[in-house]
Amino acid sequence: MATNSPPVRRAVRRRLRRPGPLAARLTAATTVLVLAAVGCAGEPGDQATSLTVLNYYTDASEHRQWGELLAACGRDADVEVEQTSVPPADLVPRILRQASARTLPDLLMIDNADLQQIAQSGALTPLEQFDVDTRGFADGILSAGTYDGKVYGLAPYVSTLALFYNKKMLAEAGVPVPRTWDEVRTAAARLTDGDRYGMAVDANPTFESAWQFLPFLWSNGGDERQLDSPQAAQALRLWTDLVRSGSMSKSVLNWTQADVHDQFAAGRTAMMINGPWRIPELDEDPDLEWGVAPVPVPRAGRTPVTPLGGEVWTVPRSGSAERQKKAAEVLTCINSPSNQLKLAGQHYTVPSRTAVAAQYAEQNPAMSVFVRSVATARVRTAELGVRWPRAATGIYTAIQSALTGRQTPEQALRQAQRTATTD
């Protein structure tokens, strides 16, 4: 099953990662942080002197940053750590193969949307067995690591979506930053000029576009359990109206979030929906004056509800209680307040502990919108669990059908509901 996370960032990218040239050279490679003889994780007699770690941080810079942290946390736990990173699309199949062969790593990172599937398979251990402290995490974030009422994973940081806008373009057009859907329509129309569009989203036929559509669905009272509702149709109609009016390019049907970013950075769109991992690249252009605001809502006074992205760290089942105990110590270290703050600064994400997130927002004003949005964000699997991928497939297929004009939003979403509920 494909990963359901938001896409790749350069140096720090999220959910549906696509390795760049450096990452490609690291594909399927193993970086040993401290060389040691490592036994099989499933052997009961293993001495916990070394641990294996599996994740999908193949980007060279990100792989190195995580390697340094894992090595430090390993030293605190008095173990040596070997980190292996594989391409995102390979992670879940590899986990399932290793679970079948009883060769799972000692510590495992999983996209939060995949945790339900892996936990359901019986491959993971509830963290309560190791007395891992889960206090101080936002409820939505904690739910990202929960399956069947038990916490199996903790996320040191998370991400979500917001509206980026070009300050100079909005000022020249005389339009305020849009806060509602009607304001988006008005602003996007006035900002559209020549080869510049007013608005851009990721509407390509992958889980990325489902991720981008969720703030509009949820903020309008829609629900992934009932995709053919009037609330869902209204949300999709907003996107179709923007395309049909010419305020949003038809090319969004093929754009990834990285493509949307490139259009915005090049001045070919005045506004975009995207994540905080774009900030480092936006800051590279000193002439680009940009701002960030919450995802617009249907009507004034409503609170935007955005999806929660990021990865959770878990302790797989093995035959060695001692190795599991050490793995849980490393997991706890990763999620310490100081490390959450450090990681968020490195990756332009939001610390998962509420108090740490508030401190981070004070230190990084550009991230304050994301910190506020995370407080009310939802995990994609909260309602449907392991059935979420079917709903996501229905959503992005409906987006394609509606934006190309093959179906009305209502027709497209009725088909999406059938896709989501078909066994």
PDB file of N, CA, C and O in Angstrom, residues 7 23 56 66 161 179 247 258 317 352 354 366 379 391 411 420:
ATOM      1  N   PRO A   7       3.784  15.097   0.848  1.00  0.00           N
ATOM      2  CA  PRO A   7       4.949  14.787   0.086  1.00  0.00           C
ATOM      3  C   PRO A   7       6.240  15.349   0.580  1.00  0.00           C
ATOM      4  O   PRO A   7       6.328  16.009   1.550  1.00  0.00           O
ATOM      5  N   ALA A  23      19.078  11.592  -2.572  1.00  0.00           N
ATOM      6  CA  ALA A  23      18.337  10.523  -1.920  1.00  0.00           C
ATOM      7  C   ALA A  23      18.378   9.248  -2.734  1.00  0.00           C
ATOM      8  O   ALA A  23      18.414   8.143  -2.205  1.00  0.00           O
ATOM      9  N   TYR A  56      12.091   6.179   6.768  1.00  0.00           N
ATOM     10  CA  TYR A  56      12.159   6.532   5.347  1.00  0.00           C
ATOM     11  C   TYR A  56      12.823   7.894   5.114  1.00  0.00           C
ATOM     12  O   TYR A  56      12.561   8.584   4.145  1.00  0.00           O
ATOM     13  N   TRP A  66      18.828  12.868  11.620  1.00  0.00           N
ATOM     14  CA  TRP A  66      18.226  11.822  12.440  1.00  0.00           C
ATOM     15  C   TRP A  66      19.296  10.861  12.969  1.00  0.00           C
ATOM     16  O   TRP A  66      19.207  10.372  14.099  1.00  0.00           O
ATOM     17  N   LEU A 161      -1.447  22.013   7.198  1.00  0.00           N
ATOM     18  CA  LEU A 161      -1.534  22.880   6.034  1.00  0.00           C
ATOM     19  C   LEU A 161      -1.992  24.288   6.409  1.00  0.00           C
ATOM     20  O   LEU A 161      -2.662  24.487   7.424  1.00  0.00           O
ATOM     21  N   ARG A 179     -10.097  35.006   4.343  1.00  0.00           N
ATOM     22  CA  ARG A 179     -10.370  34.176   5.519  1.00  0.00           C
ATOM     23  C   ARG A 179     -11.538  33.226   5.286  1.00  0.00           C
ATOM     24  O   ARG A 179     -11.678  32.235   6.007  1.00  0.00           O
ATOM     25  N   SER A 247      -9.462  31.272 -12.203  1.00  0.00           N
ATOM     26  CA  SER A 247      -8.668  31.774 -11.080  1.00  0.00           C
ATOM     27  C   SER A 247      -7.649  30.746 -10.592  1.00  0.00           C
ATOM     28  O   SER A 247      -6.764  31.081  -9.807  1.00  0.00           O
ATOM     29  N   ALA A 258       5.028  19.972  -4.279  1.00  0.00           N
ATOM     30  CA  ALA A 258       6.290  20.588  -4.691  1.00  0.00           C
ATOM     31  C   ALA A 258       6.077  21.468  -5.922  1.00  0.00           C
ATOM     32  O   ALA A 258       6.644  22.563  -6.027  1.00  0.00           O
ATOM     33  N   ARG A 317       7.223  -5.827  18.029  1.00  0.00           N
ATOM     34  CA  ARG A 317       7.311  -7.025  18.866  1.00  0.00           C
ATOM     35  C   ARG A 317       8.563  -7.809  18.484  1.00  0.00           C
ATOM     36  O   ARG A 317       8.926  -7.902  17.319  1.00  0.00           O
ATOM     37  N   SER A 352       5.214  18.111  19.218  1.00  0.00           N
ATOM     38  CA  SER A 352       3.966  17.433  19.559  1.00  0.00           C
ATOM     39  C   SER A 352       3.475  17.710  20.976  1.00  0.00           C
ATOM     40  O   SER A 352       2.296  17.529  21.266  1.00  0.00           O
ATOM     41  N   THR A 354       2.224  20.108  23.731  1.00  0.00           N
ATOM     42  CA  THR A 354       1.544  21.399  23.641  1.00  0.00           C
ATOM     43  C   THR A 354       2.393  22.540  24.184  1.00  0.00           C
ATOM     44  O   THR A 354       2.495  23.605  23.562  1.00  0.00           O
ATOM     45  N   ALA A 366       6.696  32.713  12.113  1.00  0.00           N
ATOM     46  CA  ALA A 366       6.157  32.169  10.860  1.00  0.00           C
ATOM     47  C   ALA A 366       5.470  30.839  11.079  1.00  0.00           C
ATOM     48  O   ALA A 366       4.626  30.429  10.271  1.00  0.00           O
ATOM     49  N   VAL A 379      -6.214  13.461  12.744  1.00  0.00           N
ATOM     50  CA  VAL A 379      -5.467  12.424  12.042  1.00  0.00           C
ATOM     51  C   VAL A 379      -6.396  11.795  11.004  1.00  0.00           C
ATOM     52  O   VAL A 379      -7.603  11.639  11.239  1.00  0.00           O
ATOM     53  N   ALA A 391     -11.090   5.555   1.254  1.00  0.00           N
ATOM     54  CA  ALA A 391     -11.743   6.862   1.205  1.00  0.00           C
ATOM     55  C   ALA A 391     -10.859   7.877   0.499  1.00  0.00           C
ATOM     56  O   ALA A 391     -11.342   8.689  -0.308  1.00  0.00           O
ATOM     57  N   GLN A 411     -22.027  14.108  -8.366  1.00  0.00           N
ATOM     58  CA  GLN A 411     -21.858  12.800  -9.012  1.00  0.00           C
ATOM     59  C   GLN A 411     -20.516  12.170  -8.649  1.00  0.00           C
ATOM     60  O   GLN A 411     -20.440  10.978  -8.340  1.00  0.00           O
ATOM     61  N   ALA A 420     -15.258   4.154  -1.262  1.00  0.00           N
ATOM     62  CA  ALA A 420     -14.860   4.095   0.143  1.00  0.00           C
ATOM     63  C   ALA A 420     -15.520   2.969   0.897  1.00  0.00           C
ATOM     64  O   ALA A 420     -14.958   2.459   1.875  1.00  0.00           O
TER      65      ALA A 420
END
